[in-house]
mmCIF file of C-alpha atoms in Angstrom:
data_model
loop_
_atom_site.group_PDB
_atom_site.id
_atom_site.type_symbol
_atom_site.label_atom_id
_atom_site.label_comp_id
_atom_site.label_asym_id
_atom_site.label_seq_id
_atom_site.Cartn_x
_atom_site.Cartn_y
_atom_site.Cartn_z
ATOM 1 C CA MET A 160 -2.658 -22.874 45.437
ATOM 2 C CA PHE A 161 0.118 -22.660 42.841
ATOM 3 C CA SER A 162 -0.096 -25.210 40.056
ATOM 4 C CA PHE A 163 2.702 -25.527 37.511
ATOM 5 C CA ALA A 164 0.210 -26.948 35.014
ATOM 6 C CA ASN A 165 -1.897 -23.788 35.255
ATOM 7 C CA PHE A 166 1.196 -21.580 35.088
ATOM 8 C CA ARG A 167 2.439 -23.437 32.029
ATOM 9 C CA LYS A 168 -0.937 -23.176 30.308
ATOM 10 C CA LYS A 169 -1.485 -19.481 31.037
ATOM 11 C CA PHE A 170 1.998 -18.049 30.647
ATOM 12 C CA LEU A 171 3.965 -20.457 28.464
ATOM 13 C CA GLU A 172 1.452 -22.058 26.118
ATOM 14 C CA ASP A 173 -1.327 -19.511 25.637
ATOM 15 C CA PHE A 174 -0.917 -16.186 23.844
ATOM 16 C CA TRP A 175 -0.584 -13.084 25.997
ATOM 17 C CA PRO A 176 -2.962 -10.069 25.971
ATOM 18 C CA ILE A 177 -1.734 -7.180 23.843
ATOM 19 C CA MET A 178 -1.988 -4.184 26.180
ATOM 20 C CA PRO A 179 0.080 -5.422 29.145
ATOM 21 C CA ALA A 180 2.581 -7.064 26.791
ATOM 22 C CA VAL A 181 3.199 -3.884 24.789
ATOM 23 C CA ALA A 182 3.308 -1.828 27.996
ATOM 24 C CA ALA A 183 5.992 -4.198 29.266
ATOM 25 C CA LEU A 184 7.951 -3.610 26.050
ATOM 26 C CA GLY A 185 7.790 0.131 26.657
ATOM 27 C CA LEU A 186 9.091 -0.259 30.193
ATOM 28 C CA LEU A 187 11.789 -2.758 29.237
ATOM 29 C CA SER A 188 12.997 -0.627 26.328
ATOM 30 C CA ALA A 189 13.526 2.293 28.710
ATOM 31 C CA TYR A 190 15.590 0.131 31.074
ATOM 32 C CA TYR A 191 17.459 -1.287 28.091
ATOM 33 C CA PHE A 192 18.483 2.236 27.111
ATOM 34 C CA GLY A 193 19.580 3.059 30.635
ATOM 35 C CA LEU A 194 21.613 -0.107 31.140
ATOM 36 C CA THR A 195 23.218 -0.433 27.702
ATOM 37 C CA GLY A 196 23.375 3.191 26.553
ATOM 38 C CA THR A 197 21.610 2.456 23.283
ATOM 39 C CA TYR A 198 18.068 1.831 22.137
ATOM 40 C CA TRP A 199 16.358 -1.379 21.132
ATOM 41 C CA ALA A 200 16.958 -1.682 17.383
ATOM 42 C CA VAL A 201 17.534 -4.467 14.864
ATOM 43 C CA THR A 202 18.083 -3.223 11.297
ATOM 44 C CA GLY A 203 21.435 -1.641 12.076
ATOM 45 C CA GLU A 204 22.763 -5.098 12.916
ATOM 46 C CA PHE A 205 21.163 -6.553 9.790
ATOM 47 C CA THR A 206 23.111 -3.951 7.792
ATOM 48 C CA ARG A 207 26.321 -5.017 9.496
ATOM 49 C CA TRP A 208 25.585 -8.595 8.450
ATOM 50 C CA GLY A 209 25.440 -7.367 4.871
ATOM 51 C CA GLY A 210 28.719 -5.525 5.380
ATOM 52 C CA HIS A 211 30.433 -8.659 6.672
ATOM 53 C CA LEU A 212 29.082 -10.607 3.697
ATOM 54 C CA LEU A 213 30.494 -8.021 1.297
ATOM 55 C CA LYS A 214 33.875 -8.226 3.036
ATOM 56 C CA THR A 215 33.783 -12.007 2.723
ATOM 57 C CA LEU A 216 33.171 -11.577 -1.013
ATOM 58 C CA GLY A 217 36.253 -9.369 -1.249
ATOM 59 C CA VAL A 218 34.575 -5.952 -1.253
ATOM 60 C CA ASP A 219 36.493 -3.245 0.612
ATOM 61 C CA VAL A 220 33.906 -1.424 2.737
ATOM 62 C CA GLY A 221 36.399 0.271 5.042
ATOM 63 C CA ASP A 222 35.789 3.744 3.600
ATOM 64 C CA TRP A 223 32.015 3.483 3.260
ATOM 65 C CA GLY A 224 30.382 6.319 5.175
ATOM 66 C CA TYR A 225 27.415 4.328 6.449
ATOM 67 C CA PHE A 226 29.567 1.701 8.122
ATOM 68 C CA LYS A 227 31.592 4.480 9.740
ATOM 69 C CA ILE A 228 28.321 5.747 11.263
ATOM 70 C CA ILE A 229 26.934 2.447 12.544
ATOM 71 C CA GLY A 230 30.264 0.674 13.063
ATOM 72 C CA LEU A 231 31.408 -2.614 11.612
ATOM 73 C CA GLN A 232 33.886 -3.603 14.291
ATOM 74 C CA GLY A 233 33.730 -7.011 15.955
ATOM 75 C CA ASN A 234 31.102 -9.634 15.229
ATOM 76 C CA ILE A 235 27.605 -10.648 16.280
ATOM 77 C CA LEU A 236 28.909 -11.968 19.619
ATOM 78 C CA THR A 237 30.862 -8.829 20.517
ATOM 79 C CA ARG A 238 28.239 -6.180 19.677
ATOM 80 C CA VAL A 239 25.321 -5.157 21.860
ATOM 81 C CA ASP A 240 22.858 -5.309 18.949
ATOM 82 C CA GLY A 241 24.272 -8.653 17.856
ATOM 83 C CA VAL A 242 23.829 -10.533 21.121
ATOM 84 C CA MET A 243 20.475 -8.825 21.693
ATOM 85 C CA ILE A 244 19.215 -10.261 18.391
ATOM 86 C CA ILE A 245 20.543 -13.711 19.354
ATOM 87 C CA GLY A 246 18.534 -13.339 22.550
ATOM 88 C CA MET A 247 15.461 -12.272 20.572
ATOM 89 C CA PHE A 248 15.623 -15.348 18.367
ATOM 90 C CA ALA A 249 16.035 -17.521 21.478
ATOM 91 C CA GLY A 250 12.977 -15.871 23.061
ATOM 92 C CA CYS A 251 10.929 -16.186 19.868
ATOM 93 C CA THR A 252 11.904 -19.851 19.555
ATOM 94 C CA ALA A 253 10.977 -20.567 23.163
ATOM 95 C CA ALA A 254 7.597 -18.867 22.784
ATOM 96 C CA ALA A 255 6.761 -20.624 19.510
ATOM 97 C CA PHE A 256 7.651 -24.110 20.706
ATOM 98 C CA TRP A 257 6.123 -23.682 24.166
ATOM 99 C CA GLY A 258 2.858 -22.708 22.529
ATOM 100 C CA ASN A 259 3.046 -25.497 19.920
ATOM 101 C CA ASN A 260 2.802 -22.747 17.342
ATOM 102 C CA VAL A 261 5.326 -24.134 14.871
ATOM 103 C CA LYS A 262 4.383 -25.402 11.434
ATOM 104 C CA PHE A 263 6.389 -25.408 8.222
ATOM 105 C CA ARG A 264 4.461 -23.293 5.715
ATOM 106 C CA LEU A 265 5.527 -22.426 2.178
ATOM 107 C CA PRO A 266 4.360 -19.265 0.368
ATOM 108 C CA VAL A 267 1.057 -19.880 -1.394
ATOM 109 C CA SER A 268 2.317 -18.566 -4.753
ATOM 110 C CA LYS A 269 5.311 -17.159 -6.630
ATOM 111 C CA LEU A 270 3.684 -13.741 -6.328
ATOM 112 C CA ARG A 271 3.888 -13.989 -2.535
ATOM 113 C CA VAL A 272 7.591 -14.816 -2.821
ATOM 114 C CA PHE A 273 8.041 -11.710 -4.964
ATOM 115 C CA GLN A 274 6.060 -9.621 -2.458
ATOM 116 C CA ALA A 275 8.117 -10.890 0.451
ATOM 117 C CA LEU A 276 11.455 -10.193 -1.207
ATOM 118 C CA LEU A 277 10.514 -6.841 -2.758
ATOM 119 C CA GLY A 278 8.621 -5.597 0.293
ATOM 120 C CA GLY A 279 11.410 -6.709 2.614
ATOM 121 C CA PHE A 280 13.990 -4.997 0.403
ATOM 122 C CA ILE A 281 12.056 -1.710 0.275
ATOM 123 C CA ALA A 282 11.454 -1.803 4.030
ATOM 124 C CA GLY A 283 15.098 -2.548 4.778
ATOM 125 C CA PHE A 284 16.293 0.236 2.463
ATOM 126 C CA GLY A 285 13.790 2.706 3.914
ATOM 127 C CA ALA A 286 14.575 1.762 7.499
ATOM 128 C CA ARG A 287 18.275 2.412 7.134
ATOM 129 C CA LEU A 288 17.741 5.560 5.069
ATOM 130 C CA GLY A 289 15.614 6.858 7.945
ATOM 131 C CA MET A 290 18.183 5.613 10.502
ATOM 132 C CA GLY A 291 15.812 3.113 12.085
ATOM 133 C CA CYS A 292 12.840 0.853 11.536
ATOM 134 C CA ASN A 293 9.639 0.453 13.539
ATOM 135 C CA LEU A 294 11.878 0.478 16.602
ATOM 136 C CA ALA A 295 14.705 3.047 16.377
ATOM 137 C CA SER A 296 12.648 5.536 14.347
ATOM 138 C CA PHE A 297 9.290 4.886 15.993
ATOM 139 C CA PHE A 298 8.764 2.805 19.117
ATOM 140 C CA THR A 299 12.140 3.496 20.745
ATOM 141 C CA GLY A 300 13.062 6.529 18.606
ATOM 142 C CA ILE A 301 10.200 8.788 19.672
ATOM 143 C CA PRO A 302 10.985 8.365 23.409
ATOM 144 C CA GLN A 303 14.560 9.479 22.573
ATOM 145 C CA PHE A 304 13.139 12.970 21.815
ATOM 146 C CA SER A 305 14.594 12.914 18.303
ATOM 147 C CA ALA A 306 12.523 14.967 15.843
ATOM 148 C CA HIS A 307 13.598 12.641 13.040
ATOM 149 C CA ALA A 308 11.501 9.880 14.608
ATOM 150 C CA TRP A 309 8.369 11.997 14.319
ATOM 151 C CA ALA A 310 9.100 12.830 10.658
ATOM 152 C CA PHE A 311 9.743 9.143 9.982
ATOM 153 C CA SER A 312 6.573 8.026 11.781
ATOM 154 C CA VAL A 313 4.243 10.450 9.987
ATOM 155 C CA ALA A 314 5.738 9.493 6.624
ATOM 156 C CA MET A 315 5.488 5.813 7.595
ATOM 157 C CA ILE A 316 1.736 6.153 8.150
ATOM 158 C CA PHE A 317 1.341 7.587 4.637
ATOM 159 C CA GLY A 318 3.450 4.721 3.300
ATOM 160 C CA VAL A 319 1.313 2.191 5.165
ATOM 161 C CA TYR A 320 -1.832 3.775 3.714
ATOM 162 C CA LEU A 321 -0.540 3.530 0.146
ATOM 163 C CA GLY A 322 0.802 0.041 0.806
ATOM 164 C CA ALA A 323 -2.601 -1.087 2.032
ATOM 165 C CA LYS A 324 -4.239 0.318 -1.102
ATOM 166 C CA VAL A 325 -1.789 -1.534 -3.343
ATOM 167 C CA ALA A 326 -1.890 -4.787 -1.368
ATOM 168 C CA LEU A 327 -5.688 -4.920 -1.494
ATOM 169 C CA THR A 328 -6.016 -4.281 -5.206
ATOM 170 C CA GLY A 329 -5.023 -6.002 -8.433
ATOM 171 C CA LYS A 330 -2.734 -9.002 -8.442
ATOM 172 C CA PHE A 331 -1.521 -8.409 -4.894
ATOM 173 C CA LYS A 332 -4.965 -9.019 -3.406
ATOM 174 C CA SER A 333 -5.184 -12.435 -1.798
ATOM 175 C CA SER A 334 -7.253 -14.953 -3.743
ATOM 176 C CA ILE A 335 -7.736 -17.230 -0.729
ATOM 177 C CA LYS A 336 -11.402 -17.637 0.144
ATOM 178 C CA MET A 337 -12.525 -17.995 3.736
ATOM 179 C CA GLN A 338 -14.650 -21.060 4.382
ATOM 180 C CA LYS A 339 -17.007 -21.735 7.218
ATOM 181 C CA VAL A 340 -15.903 -24.693 9.316
ATOM 182 C CA GLY A 341 -18.400 -27.013 10.894
ATOM 183 C CA GLU A 342 -18.640 -26.852 14.662
ATOM 184 C CA GLY A 343 -18.228 -30.603 14.994
ATOM 185 C CA ILE A 344 -14.653 -30.707 13.626
ATOM 186 C CA THR A 345 -12.105 -31.785 16.226
ATOM 187 C CA ILE A 346 -8.472 -30.737 15.962
ATOM 188 C CA ARG A 347 -6.223 -33.697 16.637
ATOM 189 C CA LYS A 348 -3.294 -33.162 18.983
ATOM 190 C CA ASP A 349 -0.200 -35.306 19.300
ATOM 191 C CA ASP A 350 0.643 -35.131 23.013
ATOM 192 C CA LYS A 351 4.055 -36.669 22.445
ATOM 193 C CA GLU A 352 4.940 -34.069 19.833
ATOM 194 C CA ILE A 353 3.650 -31.254 22.064
ATOM 195 C CA LYS A 354 5.875 -32.441 24.916
ATOM 196 C CA SER A 355 8.842 -32.698 22.565
ATOM 197 C CA ARG A 356 8.280 -29.174 21.290
ATOM 198 C CA PHE A 357 7.922 -27.838 24.821
ATOM 199 C CA LYS A 358 11.357 -29.287 25.598
ATOM 200 C CA ILE A 359 12.810 -27.583 22.522
ATOM 201 C CA GLY A 360 11.309 -24.287 23.659
ATOM 202 C CA THR A 361 12.771 -24.765 27.124
ATOM 203 C CA ALA A 362 16.187 -25.546 25.629
ATOM 204 C CA ALA A 363 16.041 -22.337 23.551
ATOM 205 C CA PHE A 364 15.107 -20.322 26.630
ATOM 206 C CA ILE A 365 17.913 -21.869 28.682
ATOM 207 C CA PHE A 366 20.365 -21.197 25.859
ATOM 208 C CA GLY A 367 19.410 -17.507 25.685
ATOM 209 C CA VAL A 368 19.460 -16.963 29.435
ATOM 210 C CA GLY A 369 22.601 -19.081 29.806
ATOM 211 C CA LEU A 370 24.434 -17.044 27.174
ATOM 212 C CA GLY A 371 23.425 -13.844 28.939
ATOM 213 C CA VAL A 372 24.582 -15.088 32.351
ATOM 214 C CA TYR A 373 27.826 -16.425 30.865
ATOM 215 C CA LEU A 374 28.624 -13.082 29.251
ATOM 216 C CA ILE A 375 27.901 -11.216 32.488
ATOM 217 C CA ALA A 376 30.136 -13.564 34.485
ATOM 218 C CA PHE A 377 33.017 -14.113 32.082
ATOM 219 C CA GLY A 378 32.767 -11.433 29.399
ATOM 220 C CA SER A 379 31.018 -8.106 29.234
ATOM 221 C CA ALA A 380 28.184 -7.265 31.618
ATOM 222 C CA LYS A 381 26.676 -4.969 28.986
ATOM 223 C CA LEU A 382 26.624 -7.760 26.390
ATOM 224 C CA GLY A 383 25.096 -10.169 28.892
ATOM 225 C CA ILE A 384 22.387 -7.701 29.887
ATOM 226 C CA ALA A 385 21.621 -7.031 26.209
ATOM 227 C CA THR A 386 21.233 -10.778 25.628
ATOM 228 C CA LEU A 387 18.797 -11.164 28.522
ATOM 229 C CA PHE A 388 16.759 -8.187 27.333
ATOM 230 C CA GLY A 389 16.723 -9.727 23.869
ATOM 231 C CA VAL A 390 15.232 -12.930 25.260
ATOM 232 C CA SER A 391 12.531 -10.866 26.960
ATOM 233 C CA PHE A 392 11.807 -8.849 23.818
ATOM 234 C CA GLY A 393 11.554 -12.027 21.726
ATOM 235 C CA LEU A 394 9.266 -13.749 24.211
ATOM 236 C CA ILE A 395 6.899 -10.802 24.420
ATOM 237 C CA ILE A 396 6.566 -10.038 20.701
ATOM 238 C CA SER A 397 5.979 -13.714 19.955
ATOM 239 C CA LYS A 398 3.615 -14.576 22.813
ATOM 240 C CA ALA A 399 1.542 -11.436 22.236
ATOM 241 C CA GLN A 400 1.913 -11.618 18.416
ATOM 242 C CA ILE A 401 2.911 -7.960 18.342
ATOM 243 C CA CYS A 402 2.922 -6.645 14.799
ATOM 244 C CA PHE A 403 3.887 -3.043 14.074
ATOM 245 C CA THR A 404 2.712 -3.513 10.488
ATOM 246 C CA SER A 405 -0.845 -4.380 11.457
ATOM 247 C CA ALA A 406 -0.916 -1.601 14.059
ATOM 248 C CA PHE A 407 -1.444 1.069 11.405
ATOM 249 C CA ARG A 408 -2.453 -1.028 8.393
ATOM 250 C CA ASP A 409 -5.514 -2.298 10.262
ATOM 251 C CA ILE A 410 -6.720 1.256 10.836
ATOM 252 C CA PHE A 411 -7.195 1.610 7.082
ATOM 253 C CA THR A 412 -8.324 -1.944 6.306
ATOM 254 C CA THR A 413 -10.487 -3.077 9.233
ATOM 255 C CA GLY A 414 -10.785 -0.104 11.592
ATOM 256 C CA ARG A 415 -9.075 -2.014 14.391
ATOM 257 C CA THR A 416 -6.901 0.157 16.615
ATOM 258 C CA ALA A 417 -6.028 -2.007 19.627
ATOM 259 C CA MET A 418 -2.396 -2.509 18.588
ATOM 260 C CA ALA A 419 -1.847 1.132 17.605
ATOM 261 C CA LYS A 420 -3.314 2.403 20.885
ATOM 262 C CA ALA A 421 -1.219 -0.057 22.875
ATOM 263 C CA LEU A 422 1.979 1.060 21.120
ATOM 264 C CA ILE A 423 1.260 4.737 21.784
ATOM 265 C CA ILE A 424 0.538 4.103 25.467
ATOM 266 C CA ALA A 425 3.728 2.050 25.714
ATOM 267 C CA MET A 426 5.711 4.938 24.234
ATOM 268 C CA MET A 427 4.187 7.208 26.860
ATOM 269 C CA ILE A 428 5.506 4.831 29.498
ATOM 270 C CA SER A 429 8.895 4.591 27.840
ATOM 271 C CA THR A 430 9.241 8.354 27.371
ATOM 272 C CA ILE A 431 9.372 9.170 31.070
ATOM 273 C CA GLY A 432 11.827 6.342 31.721
ATOM 274 C CA VAL A 433 14.163 7.460 28.941
ATOM 275 C CA PHE A 434 13.815 11.069 30.110
ATOM 276 C CA SER A 435 14.943 10.042 33.598
ATOM 277 C CA TYR A 436 18.066 8.348 32.254
ATOM 278 C CA ILE A 437 18.848 11.354 30.053
ATOM 279 C CA MET A 438 18.587 13.608 33.099
ATOM 280 C CA LEU A 439 21.074 11.296 34.833
ATOM 281 C CA GLY A 440 23.558 11.815 32.010
ATOM 282 C CA THR A 441 22.909 9.121 29.390
ATOM 283 C CA PRO A 442 22.969 10.864 25.985
ATOM 284 C CA PRO A 443 19.944 10.255 23.737
ATOM 285 C CA LYS A 444 20.222 8.968 20.177
ATOM 286 C CA ILE A 445 19.441 11.908 17.892
ATOM 287 C CA MET A 446 19.456 11.578 14.101
ATOM 288 C CA TRP A 447 19.104 13.939 11.134
ATOM 289 C CA PHE A 448 15.782 15.697 10.788
ATOM 290 C CA GLY A 449 15.945 15.625 7.016
ATOM 291 C CA LEU A 450 14.632 14.205 3.769
ATOM 292 C CA ASN A 451 16.110 10.842 4.678
ATOM 293 C CA ALA A 452 13.650 10.494 7.568
ATOM 294 C CA VAL A 453 10.655 11.408 5.395
ATOM 295 C CA VAL A 454 11.567 9.320 2.354
ATOM 296 C CA GLY A 455 12.858 6.472 4.494
ATOM 297 C CA GLY A 456 9.711 6.433 6.613
ATOM 298 C CA PHE A 457 7.459 6.376 3.564
ATOM 299 C CA LEU A 458 9.407 3.552 1.904
ATOM 300 C CA PHE A 459 9.476 1.595 5.142
ATOM 301 C CA GLY A 460 5.712 1.926 5.671
ATOM 302 C CA PHE A 461 4.988 0.888 2.095
ATOM 303 C CA GLY A 462 7.466 -1.982 2.227
ATOM 304 C CA ILE A 463 6.241 -3.596 5.442
ATOM 305 C CA VAL A 464 2.660 -3.713 4.174
ATOM 306 C CA LEU A 465 3.719 -5.144 0.821
ATOM 307 C CA ALA A 466 5.874 -7.745 2.588
ATOM 308 C CA GLY A 467 3.239 -8.467 5.215
ATOM 309 C CA GLY A 468 5.521 -7.921 8.181
ATOM 310 C CA CYS A 469 8.037 -5.563 9.757
ATOM 311 C CA GLU A 470 11.501 -6.210 11.168
ATOM 312 C CA CYS A 471 10.168 -7.605 14.452
ATOM 313 C CA GLY A 472 7.196 -9.418 12.940
ATOM 314 C CA TRP A 473 9.217 -11.434 10.439
ATOM 315 C CA MET A 474 11.555 -12.660 13.185
ATOM 316 C CA TYR A 475 8.979 -14.505 15.261
ATOM 317 C CA ARG A 476 6.942 -15.620 12.257
ATOM 318 C CA ALA A 477 10.052 -17.072 10.630
ATOM 319 C CA VAL A 478 10.724 -19.073 13.792
ATOM 320 C CA GLU A 479 7.142 -20.358 13.606
ATOM 321 C CA GLY A 480 8.017 -21.960 10.273
ATOM 322 C CA GLN A 481 6.516 -19.425 7.847
ATOM 323 C CA VAL A 482 8.956 -19.486 4.923
ATOM 324 C CA HIS A 483 7.413 -16.291 3.553
ATOM 325 C CA PHE A 484 9.030 -14.390 6.414
ATOM 326 C CA TRP A 485 12.424 -16.019 5.894
ATOM 327 C CA ILE A 486 12.289 -14.312 2.510
ATOM 328 C CA VAL A 487 11.157 -11.025 4.086
ATOM 329 C CA GLY A 488 14.173 -11.208 6.400
ATOM 330 C CA LEU A 489 16.492 -11.830 3.460
ATOM 331 C CA GLY A 490 14.958 -8.843 1.686
ATOM 332 C CA ASN A 491 15.558 -6.705 4.790
ATOM 333 C CA VAL A 492 19.249 -7.556 4.883
ATOM 334 C CA LEU A 493 19.638 -6.964 1.139
ATOM 335 C CA GLY A 494 17.746 -3.665 1.266
ATOM 336 C CA SER A 495 19.732 -2.438 4.267
ATOM 337 C CA THR A 496 22.987 -3.333 2.541
ATOM 338 C CA ALA A 497 21.868 -1.594 -0.674
ATOM 339 C CA LEU A 498 21.354 1.605 1.309
ATOM 340 C CA ALA A 499 24.886 1.356 2.669
ATOM 341 C CA ILE A 500 26.161 1.021 -0.908
ATOM 342 C CA VAL A 501 24.524 4.255 -2.121
ATOM 343 C CA TRP A 502 24.715 6.224 1.148
ATOM 344 C CA ASP A 503 27.782 8.290 0.257
ATOM 345 C CA ASP A 504 26.080 9.463 -2.933
ATOM 346 C CA ILE A 505 22.754 10.493 -1.418
ATOM 347 C CA ALA A 506 23.632 11.397 2.177
ATOM 348 C CA PRO A 507 24.798 15.001 1.596
ATOM 349 C CA PHE A 508 21.484 16.247 0.185
ATOM 350 C CA MET A 509 19.189 13.856 2.083
ATOM 351 C CA ALA A 510 20.694 13.740 5.574
ATOM 352 C CA LEU A 511 24.079 15.254 6.385
ATOM 353 C CA ASN A 512 23.161 18.852 5.523
ATOM 354 C CA PHE A 513 20.137 18.741 7.848
ATOM 355 C CA PRO A 514 20.293 19.325 11.612
ATOM 356 C CA LYS A 515 19.931 16.713 14.323
ATOM 357 C CA VAL A 516 17.004 18.097 16.291
ATOM 358 C CA ASN A 517 16.765 17.172 19.958
ATOM 359 C CA LEU A 518 13.392 18.224 21.381
ATOM 360 C CA LEU A 519 14.928 18.590 24.856
ATOM 361 C CA GLN A 520 17.457 21.095 23.543
ATOM 362 C CA THR A 521 14.980 22.878 21.299
ATOM 363 C CA PHE A 522 12.253 23.373 23.924
ATOM 364 C CA GLY A 523 14.190 22.848 27.136
ATOM 365 C CA ASN A 524 14.153 19.661 29.188
ATOM 366 C CA TYR A 525 10.617 19.862 30.533
ATOM 367 C CA GLY A 526 9.358 21.732 27.496
ATOM 368 C CA GLY A 527 10.649 18.908 25.284
ATOM 369 C CA LEU A 528 9.030 16.337 27.557
ATOM 370 C CA PHE A 529 5.715 18.196 27.273
ATOM 371 C CA VAL A 530 6.023 18.483 23.473
ATOM 372 C CA ASN A 531 6.717 14.749 23.128
ATOM 373 C CA TYR A 532 3.691 13.863 25.239
ATOM 374 C CA ALA A 533 1.536 16.379 23.379
ATOM 375 C CA LEU A 534 2.537 14.819 20.056
ATOM 376 C CA LEU A 535 1.808 11.340 21.396
ATOM 377 C CA MET A 536 -1.623 12.506 22.521
ATOM 378 C CA LEU A 537 -2.170 14.032 19.084
ATOM 379 C CA LEU A 538 -1.210 10.718 17.470
ATOM 380 C CA LEU A 539 -3.598 8.850 19.752
ATOM 381 C CA THR A 540 -6.366 11.326 18.906
ATOM 382 C CA TRP A 541 -5.752 10.779 15.196
ATOM 383 C CA VAL A 542 -5.932 6.984 15.643
ATOM 384 C CA LEU A 543 -9.302 7.279 17.381
ATOM 385 C CA TYR A 544 -10.561 9.744 14.763
ATOM 386 C CA ALA A 545 -9.395 7.542 11.877
ATOM 387 C CA GLN A 546 -11.203 4.578 13.422
ATOM 388 C CA ARG A 547 -14.382 6.622 13.787
ATOM 389 C CA ILE A 548 -14.209 7.729 10.139
ATOM 390 C CA TYR A 549 -13.644 4.147 8.970
ATOM 391 C CA PHE A 550 -16.620 2.808 10.907
ATOM 392 C CA LYS A 551 -18.788 5.704 9.722
ATOM 393 C CA LYS A 552 -17.964 4.914 6.079
ATOM 394 C CA LYS A 553 -18.745 1.242 6.651
ATOM 395 C CA GLY A 554 -21.947 2.018 8.534
ATOM 396 C CA ILE A 555 -20.685 0.264 11.670
ATOM 397 C CA THR A 556 -22.101 1.387 15.002
ATOM 398 C CA ASN A 557 -21.234 0.536 18.622
ATOM 399 C CA ALA A 558 -17.819 -0.770 17.553
ATOM 400 C CA LYS A 559 -14.836 -0.716 19.897
#
C-alpha cells in the first residue's frame, strides 16, 4: 500500500543510489538535446554573466570574438542555458532542503579560500578554452561525436592526476584529523526545523516547475522545457551527490571507481539517444580538435581538483551552505571571463586553425557510432585497470 511517509523518506529525504541516478542523467541529457537543440552545459552561461558584468562596468565587448561564438544576446531569462541553470538551482535547493542537508559552513582556513578561488579560476579558464567543462566537453560532449571532447577528456585525466598529486602534498594537504566517534553519541534533530526546511524545498521545487510551465504556456516552449530539465538535473546531481571531480580523482587517491564507471555507462546510454536525434536531422555540436581542447582539458582537470569541485559539484554544494563552493563558483565566472578577454589573441594558433572533427562524418554514421562506443569501452577498461593497479600497489585484495 502506498504511503506518502515512505515515499518522502525514500525519494525526497534520503540520498539516491549513484548508478541509476547517473544513468537517468545520460537519458535526460539525450532528450534535452533532442528537444532544445543544444547540449546540457553551464560554463558558457557563466561566461555570459561575466560579459554582462563587463558591459555594466562600461567595457565594450561587442567585437570580442568569444562572445560572437557563444552569443551575448538577451538575458538569463531569455536564453536556454540561462533558464536551465535557474532550474538547476531550484532543483538543487529542493533536494538540499528536503533532505535537511543544509548547514552554513565557512572555509577552514585562508589557504582553502585561496584554493577555491584559484582552482575555480583555472577550471573556468580551462573549461572555456576547451569549449566546455565536465559536461559539454565530457559527459554531453562525447555523445555529440565531437573529437574535441575526447582530446579534452584525456587531457583532463592527466590534469586530475597532477592536481591530486599537488592537493595531497605540501601546504595543500588537509591538516584535519579524523577522530573515532563513540557509538553511543546521539544526533539531535529539531523536528520543527526539519519541517520548515522541507517546506522551503517544496517551495523551490514549485518555483522551478512553475517557471517552466509558465514559460511553456505564455512564452517559449523551448525555454520552459529547458527550465524543467534543469530542475531534474539539479535534483539528480544533488540527491545522488554526483561529483565529476571525484569520479577520476578517486581513481588515483582511493582506488574507487563507482562514479567513473557510472558516468561512462551513462554516456553509452546517451550516445545512442543523441545519435537517433542526429539521424532525424538535429545537428550535433562539434568544436575545434586543437590545442585549445588539450590545454583546456588539462587546466580544467587540474583546477577542479585544486578547488575541490567542478562546475556541477559547486552548484549543489553552494546551495547546501558550503561557502567554499560559493568562492569556487566566483572563480569559475572570473576564469571564464578571463578566457573571453584573451581569446582573440590566442584563438588563431590554439583553436581556429584546427578542424572541427565530427566522428560521424569522418567514419560514416554507423562507423562513427562504433568508434565512439569503442572509445568508451577503452575508457572503461582503463578505469578498471587503473583501479587494479592502485589496489595492487596498496596490497588490497578482494576489493570492488
